[in-house]
């Protein structure tokens, strides 16, 4: 069946992208290996919070969105967008295996006139050095001549209701001018603003710069939080005050560590690539080190709070972790620092439970847990790890014996009180 756009990978990136194109009047097919997901999509059921089932159902009924496990459906689409996972290996090196094997499948179905765009986050050079030869070899066609090839980073922020795939500017870089033009024309039909750059490498590095910028600035404020603890200064008060400056300052908040699919992972794609040039990306490494130390620092904080406020040791204490998703008001657990902190608290002999209105259960890094009722009085200490907005923090402070607030969710005054210890 003829379609305007095929999207390979129907996840956090692929599904909102499909909705955006479909709402702009395009016909879209999502190609995914997960047969259960495909069946769900074809029933109009969304598993991504940013796409409501109501909206998806309408688009499926109108024939504007369909899903399939069959790569052959790529043949009849005008454009093929790749939104597949690009994780790190256990040795923290780029793992492009999923994307490359999918590219081989795409190559077999490539025909003259096709536009292929990679959306997955990756190191500069991936599109030209990895995708291009695979596509050319598998199809016998020439990139930039017989088919168009470009990179365009996805910038979706799951759970952000202010900015959507449609309203966030799309950066596009093709392997030659006609590829950039073809990709820009496609995105312009559905996305408010398109920003072309001179090459796929520039577009690939743009995405990494954005995520490295966040990682480094979060690390800066996390380091400051550790210093503030020693100096007995309220880091939240300082950040809030600095944010009153109308220029030259951008507010980043401290916390128990980095989470999510992008910021803890993507910077290391560049670190890896830089080594090929004998270059060491020290800002990235240092930021990683500081951010990865935060769960350990937070464990000490919980221990200190129990000692001072309750004359108890961490070992043997009952602790409730409040919020385990990696950020507020979503269910995404990927790389959540809560998992690390729970492991550390349990390792120190505490008995840990968690409550999260968005995450009924999880199984991560060998930790399998189920959310319990929010009964703060039952625990020696409640640790606020993720500040979901549906939680009544006044009630929490009233009922809990002790709260360690790693997100400034309680809005408590002063750094420590008998009841509330803040990061
Ligand atoms: N999640 C985000 O917020 C975000 C934001 C910007 C960029 N990105 C980047 O976008 C890319 C995709 O991330 P995501 O979060 O959408 O991933 P995801 O895990 O949510 O979705 C990936 C989908 O691909 C499917 N899949 C796996 N192998 C496949 C194959 N061989 N063929 C077809 N489908 C296959 C999976 O079943 C899944 O549905 C990554 O590179 C990521 O770094 C993610």
Short mmCIF file of C-alpha atoms and ligand atoms in Angstrom, two decimals:
data_model
loop_
_atom_site.label_atom_id
_atom_site.label_comp_id
_atom_site.label_asym_id
_atom_site.label_seq_id
_atom_site.Cartn_x
_atom_site.Cartn_y
_atom_site.Cartn_z
CA UNK A 1 0.00 0.00 0.00
CA UNK A 2 1.33 3.44 -0.92
CA UNK A 3 2.33 5.58 2.08
CA UNK A 4 3.98 8.98 2.47
CA UNK A 5 6.17 8.05 5.42
CA UNK A 6 7.44 4.83 6.99
CA UNK A 7 8.93 5.01 10.48
CA UNK A 8 11.11 2.13 11.64
CA UNK A 9 10.83 1.87 15.45
CA UNK A 10 7.53 2.75 17.13
CA UNK A 11 8.85 3.95 20.49
CA UNK A 12 9.15 7.25 22.37
CA UNK A 13 10.44 8.90 19.21
CA UNK A 14 8.70 6.99 16.41
CA UNK A 15 5.14 7.15 17.68
CA UNK A 16 4.91 10.93 18.36
CA UNK A 17 6.60 11.46 14.98
CA UNK A 18 3.97 9.29 13.28
CA UNK A 19 1.20 11.26 14.97
CA UNK A 20 2.76 14.56 13.88
CA UNK A 21 2.96 13.52 10.22
CA UNK A 22 -0.51 11.98 10.26
CA UNK A 23 -2.06 15.09 11.78
CA UNK A 24 -0.45 17.09 8.98
CA UNK A 25 -2.34 14.94 6.48
CA UNK A 26 0.37 12.37 5.65
CA UNK A 27 -0.18 8.62 5.62
CA UNK A 28 2.23 6.80 7.92
CA UNK A 29 3.21 3.20 8.50
CA UNK A 30 5.16 2.24 11.63
CA UNK A 31 7.45 -0.78 11.25
CA UNK A 32 8.38 -2.49 14.50
CA UNK A 33 9.69 -5.97 15.44
CA UNK A 34 7.46 -6.10 18.52
CA UNK A 35 4.28 -7.85 17.28
CA UNK A 36 2.41 -7.01 20.49
CA UNK A 37 3.13 -3.29 20.06
CA UNK A 38 2.06 -3.47 16.42
CA UNK A 39 -1.23 -5.12 17.35
CA UNK A 40 -1.82 -2.50 20.06
CA UNK A 41 -1.15 0.35 17.62
CA UNK A 42 -3.53 -1.10 15.03
CA UNK A 43 -6.22 -1.21 17.74
CA UNK A 44 -5.54 2.49 18.39
CA UNK A 45 -4.00 1.84 21.81
CA UNK A 46 -1.06 4.03 22.71
CA UNK A 47 1.69 2.99 25.13
CA UNK A 48 3.47 6.36 24.98
CA UNK A 49 2.16 9.03 27.34
CA UNK A 50 2.67 11.90 24.86
CA UNK A 51 0.26 10.27 22.37
CA UNK A 52 -3.26 9.75 23.68
CA UNK A 53 -5.12 6.58 22.66
CA UNK A 54 -8.02 8.82 21.67
CA UNK A 55 -5.89 10.68 19.11
CA UNK A 56 -4.24 7.49 17.87
CA UNK A 57 -7.54 5.64 17.50
CA UNK A 58 -8.90 8.45 15.32
CA UNK A 59 -5.81 8.42 13.09
CA UNK A 60 -5.93 4.63 12.76
CA UNK A 61 -9.65 4.71 11.90
CA UNK A 62 -9.06 7.39 9.27
CA UNK A 63 -6.37 5.16 7.73
CA UNK A 64 -3.61 7.69 8.36
CA UNK A 65 -1.59 5.55 10.81
CA UNK A 66 -0.98 1.81 10.55
CA UNK A 67 1.62 -0.49 12.03
CA UNK A 68 3.30 -3.63 10.76
CA UNK A 69 6.12 -6.07 11.48
CA UNK A 70 6.69 -6.47 7.74
CA UNK A 71 9.69 -4.57 6.38
CA UNK A 72 8.34 -5.10 2.85
CA UNK A 73 5.89 -2.26 3.48
CA UNK A 74 8.88 0.09 3.24
CA UNK A 75 8.95 -0.44 -0.51
CA UNK A 76 5.83 1.62 -1.09
CA UNK A 77 6.67 4.51 1.24
CA UNK A 78 8.21 7.72 -0.10
CA UNK A 79 10.36 8.35 2.96
CA UNK A 80 11.88 5.99 5.55
CA UNK A 81 12.71 7.44 8.96
CA UNK A 82 14.76 5.40 11.42
CA UNK A 83 13.93 5.82 15.12
CA UNK A 84 15.63 2.81 16.66
CA UNK A 85 17.46 2.44 19.98
CA UNK A 86 21.17 3.34 20.11
CA UNK A 87 22.27 2.13 23.55
CA UNK A 88 25.71 1.75 25.11
CA UNK A 89 27.30 -1.67 25.51
CA UNK A 90 28.25 -2.98 28.94
CA UNK A 91 31.68 -1.45 28.32
CA UNK A 92 29.93 1.90 27.68
CA UNK A 93 30.72 1.91 23.98
CA UNK A 94 28.18 2.75 21.23
CA UNK A 95 26.07 -0.26 20.33
CA UNK A 96 24.66 0.31 16.85
CA UNK A 97 23.74 -3.35 16.27
CA UNK A 98 19.95 -2.82 16.14
CA UNK A 99 20.21 0.15 13.83
CA UNK A 100 22.72 -1.48 11.49
CA UNK A 101 20.80 -4.73 11.10
CA UNK A 102 17.63 -2.73 10.40
CA UNK A 103 19.56 -0.68 7.83
CA UNK A 104 20.51 -3.89 6.03
CA UNK A 105 16.82 -4.77 5.85
CA UNK A 106 15.99 -1.30 4.56
CA UNK A 107 18.74 -1.53 1.92
CA UNK A 108 17.11 -4.61 0.40
CA UNK A 109 13.92 -2.61 -0.14
CA UNK A 110 15.47 0.66 -1.26
CA UNK A 111 14.45 2.07 -4.64
CA UNK A 112 15.34 5.15 -6.65
CA UNK A 113 13.77 8.31 -5.24
CA UNK A 114 13.60 7.05 -1.66
CA UNK A 115 14.48 9.42 1.19
CA UNK A 116 16.13 7.81 4.24
CA UNK A 117 16.57 9.84 7.45
CA UNK A 118 18.24 8.62 10.62
CA UNK A 119 16.68 10.10 13.78
CA UNK A 120 18.46 7.98 16.41
CA UNK A 121 21.02 9.77 18.54
CA UNK A 122 24.56 8.79 17.58
CA UNK A 123 28.14 10.00 17.10
CA UNK A 124 29.17 12.29 14.21
CA UNK A 125 29.95 10.20 11.16
CA UNK A 126 27.38 7.43 11.67
CA UNK A 127 25.14 8.39 8.74
CA UNK A 128 27.98 8.76 6.25
CA UNK A 129 30.38 6.07 7.52
CA UNK A 130 27.91 3.37 8.57
CA UNK A 131 24.48 3.85 6.98
CA UNK A 132 25.56 5.07 3.57
CA UNK A 133 27.78 2.09 2.64
CA UNK A 134 25.23 -0.42 3.95
CA UNK A 135 22.42 1.20 1.98
CA UNK A 136 24.48 1.49 -1.20
CA UNK A 137 25.82 -2.06 -0.98
CA UNK A 138 22.42 -3.61 -0.26
CA UNK A 139 20.57 -1.69 -2.96
CA UNK A 140 23.12 -1.10 -5.69
CA UNK A 141 22.02 2.56 -5.65
CA UNK A 142 24.09 5.70 -5.01
CA UNK A 143 23.35 7.98 -2.07
CA UNK A 144 22.69 11.61 -2.90
CA UNK A 145 22.04 10.63 -6.49
CA UNK A 146 19.59 7.70 -6.68
CA UNK A 147 18.26 8.11 -3.15
CA UNK A 148 18.46 10.85 -0.53
CA UNK A 149 20.10 10.34 2.85
CA UNK A 150 20.10 12.64 5.87
CA UNK A 151 20.36 12.81 9.65
CA UNK A 152 17.81 14.70 11.72
CA UNK A 153 17.97 14.43 15.50
CA UNK A 154 14.80 13.88 17.50
CA UNK A 155 14.46 16.32 20.40
CA UNK A 156 11.31 14.99 22.04
CA UNK A 157 11.07 15.54 25.79
CA UNK A 158 8.70 12.84 27.12
CA UNK A 159 5.99 14.29 29.33
CA UNK A 160 6.60 17.89 28.25
CA UNK A 161 3.20 19.33 27.37
CA UNK A 162 4.58 22.71 26.33
CA UNK A 163 6.78 21.46 23.47
CA UNK A 164 5.86 18.72 21.02
CA UNK A 165 7.49 17.07 18.02
CA UNK A 166 5.58 19.58 15.86
CA UNK A 167 6.63 22.73 17.69
CA UNK A 168 10.31 21.94 18.29
CA UNK A 169 12.56 23.07 15.41
CA UNK A 170 13.93 20.18 13.37
CA UNK A 171 17.64 20.26 12.50
CA UNK A 172 18.40 18.49 9.22
CA UNK A 173 21.72 17.63 7.54
CA UNK A 174 21.93 15.60 4.33
CA UNK A 175 24.88 13.85 2.68
CA UNK A 176 24.56 16.43 -0.12
CA UNK A 177 22.44 19.46 -0.87
CA UNK A 178 19.62 17.62 -2.60
CA UNK A 179 19.35 15.20 0.34
CA UNK A 180 19.12 18.15 2.77
CA UNK A 181 16.47 19.74 0.57
CA UNK A 182 14.42 16.54 0.29
CA UNK A 183 14.51 15.94 4.05
CA UNK A 184 13.74 19.60 4.82
CA UNK A 185 10.77 19.51 2.47
CA UNK A 186 9.36 16.42 4.16
CA UNK A 187 9.67 17.80 7.69
CA UNK A 188 8.41 21.25 6.69
CA UNK A 189 5.11 19.64 5.76
CA UNK A 190 4.49 18.62 9.38
CA UNK A 191 6.86 20.53 11.68
CA UNK A 192 6.70 24.26 12.37
CA UNK A 193 10.36 25.10 11.74
CA UNK A 194 13.18 23.29 9.99
CA UNK A 195 16.82 24.32 10.40
CA UNK A 196 19.08 22.87 7.68
CA UNK A 197 22.80 22.40 8.42
CA UNK A 198 25.62 21.64 6.01
CA UNK A 199 26.16 17.94 6.77
CA UNK A 200 24.85 14.92 8.69
CA UNK A 201 27.92 15.22 10.94
CA UNK A 202 26.87 18.74 12.01
CA UNK A 203 23.34 17.51 12.73
CA UNK A 204 24.63 14.50 14.67
CA UNK A 205 26.91 16.68 16.80
CA UNK A 206 24.14 19.23 17.39
CA UNK A 207 22.09 16.62 19.24
CA UNK A 208 25.09 15.54 21.30
CA UNK A 209 25.96 19.15 22.18
CA UNK A 210 22.43 19.67 23.52
CA UNK A 211 22.62 16.64 25.79
CA UNK A 212 26.22 17.26 26.86
CA UNK A 213 25.24 20.83 27.76
CA UNK A 214 22.60 19.48 30.14
CA UNK A 215 24.86 16.81 31.60
CA UNK A 216 27.68 19.28 32.32
CA UNK A 217 25.39 21.90 33.85
CA UNK A 218 23.59 19.35 36.00
CA UNK A 219 27.00 18.11 37.17
CA UNK A 220 28.03 21.66 38.05
CA UNK A 221 25.02 22.18 40.27
CA UNK A 222 25.36 18.67 41.75
CA UNK A 223 28.95 19.46 42.73
CA UNK A 224 27.75 22.72 44.23
CA UNK A 225 25.10 20.81 46.20
CA UNK A 226 27.84 18.66 47.74
CA UNK A 227 29.87 21.73 48.67
CA UNK A 228 26.77 23.49 50.04
CA UNK A 229 26.20 20.49 52.29
CA UNK A 230 29.61 21.00 53.88
CA UNK A 231 29.18 24.76 54.09
CA UNK A 232 25.62 24.47 55.40
CA UNK A 233 24.23 26.65 52.61
CA UNK A 234 20.89 25.92 50.96
CA UNK A 235 21.75 25.10 47.31
CA UNK A 236 18.11 25.49 46.20
CA UNK A 237 17.99 29.00 47.59
CA UNK A 238 21.20 29.85 45.73
CA UNK A 239 20.00 28.42 42.39
CA UNK A 240 16.66 30.22 42.75
CA UNK A 241 18.40 33.50 43.52
CA UNK A 242 20.84 33.14 40.59
CA UNK A 243 17.90 32.47 38.29
CA UNK A 244 16.59 35.99 38.94
CA UNK A 245 19.37 37.24 36.65
CA UNK A 246 17.63 37.90 33.33
CA UNK A 247 20.66 37.09 31.16
CA UNK A 248 23.74 34.88 31.18
CA UNK A 249 22.39 32.30 33.62
CA UNK A 250 20.30 29.20 33.07
CA UNK A 251 18.81 27.32 35.97
CA UNK A 252 19.70 23.65 36.48
CA UNK A 253 18.67 21.72 39.56
CA UNK A 254 20.65 19.26 41.66
CA UNK A 255 19.28 15.77 42.26
CA UNK A 256 20.02 12.13 42.96
CA UNK A 257 21.69 11.56 39.57
CA UNK A 258 20.94 11.51 35.87
CA UNK A 259 18.15 9.47 34.37
CA UNK A 260 16.38 8.85 31.11
CA UNK A 261 17.37 7.54 27.78
CA UNK A 262 19.50 10.45 26.60
CA UNK A 263 21.60 12.42 29.06
CA UNK A 264 23.33 9.54 30.89
CA UNK A 265 24.14 7.80 27.58
CA UNK A 266 24.55 10.12 24.60
CA UNK A 267 27.60 12.11 25.78
CA UNK A 268 29.63 8.89 25.80
CA UNK A 269 28.95 8.42 22.10
CA UNK A 270 31.11 11.49 21.54
CA UNK A 271 33.75 10.47 24.08
CA UNK A 272 34.15 7.20 22.18
CA UNK A 273 34.38 8.85 18.77
CA UNK A 274 36.79 11.53 20.02
CA UNK A 275 39.31 8.84 21.03
CA UNK A 276 39.66 7.97 17.34
CA UNK A 277 41.15 11.46 16.97
CA UNK A 278 43.40 11.12 20.02
CA UNK A 279 41.14 13.58 21.85
CA UNK A 280 39.82 13.27 25.40
CA UNK A 281 36.49 14.93 26.15
CA UNK A 282 37.28 15.87 29.74
CA UNK A 283 34.15 17.93 30.45
CA UNK A 284 32.00 14.93 29.55
CA UNK A 285 34.01 12.52 31.69
CA UNK A 286 34.07 14.87 34.67
CA UNK A 287 30.34 15.52 34.41
CA UNK A 288 29.73 11.76 34.24
CA UNK A 289 31.86 11.23 37.34
CA UNK A 290 30.09 13.91 39.40
CA UNK A 291 26.62 12.85 38.29
CA UNK A 292 27.33 9.18 38.97
CA UNK A 293 28.52 10.04 42.48
CA UNK A 294 25.14 11.56 43.40
CA UNK A 295 23.31 8.35 44.44
CA UNK A 296 26.23 7.64 46.83
CA UNK A 297 26.07 11.18 48.21
CA UNK A 298 22.30 10.83 48.65
CA UNK A 299 22.73 7.55 50.52
CA UNK A 300 25.06 9.36 52.97
CA UNK A 301 22.49 12.09 53.33
CA UNK A 302 19.78 9.57 54.25
CA UNK A 303 22.18 7.95 56.72
CA UNK A 304 23.06 11.32 58.29
CA UNK A 305 19.42 12.33 58.53
CA UNK A 306 18.49 9.06 60.28
CA UNK A 307 21.43 9.48 62.65
CA UNK A 308 20.78 13.06 63.62
CA UNK A 309 17.02 13.31 63.46
CA UNK A 310 16.01 9.84 64.62
CA UNK A 311 19.12 8.41 66.31
CA UNK A 312 18.91 5.42 64.00
CA UNK A 313 21.35 3.72 61.68
CA UNK A 314 20.60 3.08 58.05
CA UNK A 315 20.98 -0.61 58.69
CA UNK A 316 17.68 -1.95 59.97
CA UNK A 317 15.68 1.18 59.08
CA UNK A 318 12.48 1.01 57.05
CA UNK A 319 12.70 3.40 54.13
CA UNK A 320 10.07 4.43 51.60
CA UNK A 321 11.39 5.78 48.31
CA UNK A 322 8.81 8.17 46.91
CA UNK A 323 8.95 8.30 43.10
CA UNK A 324 11.11 5.98 40.99
CA UNK A 325 10.49 7.21 37.43
CA UNK A 326 13.44 9.20 36.10
CA UNK A 327 11.47 12.43 36.09
CA UNK A 328 8.13 13.77 37.37
CA UNK A 329 4.72 12.86 36.00
CA UNK A 330 5.81 10.07 33.66
CA UNK A 331 6.31 6.31 34.04
CA UNK A 332 9.68 6.05 32.25
CA UNK A 333 12.19 4.13 34.38
CA UNK A 334 15.10 4.10 31.95
CA UNK A 335 18.41 4.75 33.73
CA UNK A 336 16.45 6.05 36.71
CA UNK A 337 18.79 7.00 39.59
CA UNK A 338 16.13 5.67 41.98
CA UNK A 339 17.16 2.11 41.09
CA UNK A 340 20.79 2.80 41.97
CA UNK A 341 19.80 4.51 45.23
CA UNK A 342 17.47 1.67 46.24
CA UNK A 343 20.31 -0.80 45.64
CA UNK A 344 22.69 1.28 47.75
CA UNK A 345 20.21 1.67 50.62
CA UNK A 346 19.45 -2.05 50.61
CA UNK A 347 23.17 -2.81 50.42
CA UNK A 348 23.62 -0.79 53.62
CA UNK A 349 21.06 -2.99 55.37
CA UNK A 350 17.92 -0.85 55.06
CA UNK A 351 14.57 -2.38 54.22
CA UNK A 352 13.33 -0.40 51.21
CA UNK A 353 9.86 -0.08 49.67
CA UNK A 354 8.70 2.42 47.07
CA UNK A 355 5.59 4.31 46.08
CA UNK A 356 5.11 5.71 42.58
CA UNK A 357 1.67 6.53 41.16
CA UNK A 358 3.04 6.02 37.62
CA UNK A 359 5.08 2.85 38.13
CA UNK A 360 3.06 -0.04 39.64
CA UNK A 361 6.07 -2.39 39.41
CA UNK A 362 9.53 -2.54 37.92
CA UNK A 363 12.33 -4.96 37.23
CA UNK A 364 15.66 -3.20 36.63
CA UNK A 365 19.27 -4.21 37.30
CA UNK A 366 18.18 -7.30 39.20
CA UNK A 367 15.83 -5.32 41.47
CA UNK A 368 12.19 -6.40 41.18
CA UNK A 369 9.71 -4.34 43.19
CA UNK A 370 6.06 -3.42 43.39
CA UNK A 371 4.69 -0.03 44.46
CA UNK A 372 3.15 0.05 47.95
CA UNK A 373 0.49 2.37 49.38
CA UNK A 374 1.67 5.81 50.45
CA UNK A 375 1.57 5.43 54.24
CA UNK A 376 4.44 7.67 55.34
CA UNK A 377 4.02 7.04 59.08
CA UNK A 378 4.93 3.37 58.59
CA UNK A 379 8.54 4.19 57.73
CA UNK A 380 11.58 5.53 59.57
CA UNK A 381 12.27 7.77 56.62
CA UNK A 382 10.62 8.74 53.32
CA UNK A 383 13.09 9.70 50.57
CA UNK A 384 11.65 11.89 47.81
CA UNK A 385 13.53 10.77 44.70
CA UNK A 386 11.07 11.89 41.99
CA UNK A 387 8.73 14.81 42.63
CA UNK A 388 5.50 13.71 40.92
CA UNK A 389 3.05 16.61 41.10
CA UNK A 390 0.09 14.44 42.17
CA UNK A 391 1.64 13.78 45.61
CA UNK A 392 0.45 15.91 48.54
CA UNK A 393 3.80 16.94 50.03
CA UNK A 394 2.27 18.93 52.92
CA UNK A 395 0.47 15.78 54.02
CA UNK A 396 3.62 13.77 53.52
CA UNK A 397 5.63 16.02 55.85
CA UNK A 398 2.80 16.05 58.38
CA UNK A 399 2.50 12.25 58.51
CA UNK A 400 6.09 11.09 57.99
CA UNK A 401 8.54 10.59 60.81
CA UNK A 402 11.38 11.92 58.65
CA UNK A 403 11.61 13.10 55.04
CA UNK A 404 14.80 13.32 52.98
CA UNK A 405 13.89 15.56 50.08
CA UNK A 406 16.24 15.19 47.11
CA UNK A 407 14.08 17.38 44.83
CA UNK A 408 13.01 20.31 46.98
CA UNK A 409 9.47 18.99 46.60
CA UNK A 410 8.45 19.86 50.16
CA UNK A 411 9.48 23.51 49.80
CA UNK A 412 10.75 23.28 53.39
CA UNK A 413 12.56 26.24 54.88
CA UNK A 414 16.19 25.80 55.82
CA UNK A 415 18.38 22.89 54.92
CA UNK A 416 17.61 20.59 57.82
CA UNK A 417 14.80 20.51 60.33
CA UNK A 418 13.73 17.75 62.72
CA UNK A 419 11.37 16.51 60.05
CA UNK A 420 12.82 17.40 56.65
CA UNK A 421 16.37 17.07 55.33
CA UNK A 422 16.94 18.53 51.91
CA UNK A 423 19.72 17.87 49.43
N1 LIG B 1 13.19 8.74 24.31
C1 LIG B 1 13.58 9.97 24.12
O1 LIG B 1 13.19 10.85 24.85
C2 LIG B 1 14.51 10.34 22.97
C3 LIG B 1 14.69 11.69 22.66
C4 LIG B 1 15.50 12.04 21.61
C5 LIG B 1 16.19 11.05 20.90
N2 LIG B 1 16.04 9.74 21.23
C6 LIG B 1 16.77 8.74 20.44
O2 LIG B 1 15.88 8.15 19.51
C7 LIG B 1 16.20 6.78 19.31
C8 LIG B 1 15.00 5.90 19.59
O3 LIG B 1 14.69 6.00 20.97
P1 LIG B 1 13.29 5.66 21.59
O4 LIG B 1 13.28 6.27 22.95
O5 LIG B 1 12.18 6.01 20.66
O6 LIG B 1 13.40 4.05 21.70
P2 LIG B 1 12.26 3.03 22.19
O7 LIG B 1 12.97 1.94 22.87
O8 LIG B 1 11.16 3.77 22.88
O9 LIG B 1 11.65 2.49 20.82
C9 LIG B 1 12.34 1.72 19.91
C10 LIG B 1 11.36 0.82 19.16
O10 LIG B 1 12.12 0.12 18.18
C11 LIG B 1 11.64 -1.22 18.10
N3 LIG B 1 12.66 -2.05 17.49
C12 LIG B 1 13.77 -2.60 18.04
N4 LIG B 1 14.49 -3.24 17.11
C13 LIG B 1 13.84 -3.09 15.94
C14 LIG B 1 14.11 -3.49 14.60
N5 LIG B 1 15.19 -4.18 14.29
N6 LIG B 1 13.21 -3.15 13.65
C15 LIG B 1 12.11 -2.44 13.94
N7 LIG B 1 11.81 -2.03 15.18
C16 LIG B 1 12.67 -2.35 16.16
C17 LIG B 1 11.29 -1.56 19.53
O11 LIG B 1 10.38 -2.65 19.59
C18 LIG B 1 10.68 -0.24 20.02
O12 LIG B 1 9.29 -0.19 19.80
C19 LIG B 1 17.42 6.51 20.19
O13 LIG B 1 18.58 6.71 19.45
C20 LIG B 1 17.32 7.59 21.23
O14 LIG B 1 18.58 7.91 21.78
C21 LIG B 1 15.20 9.36 22.24
#
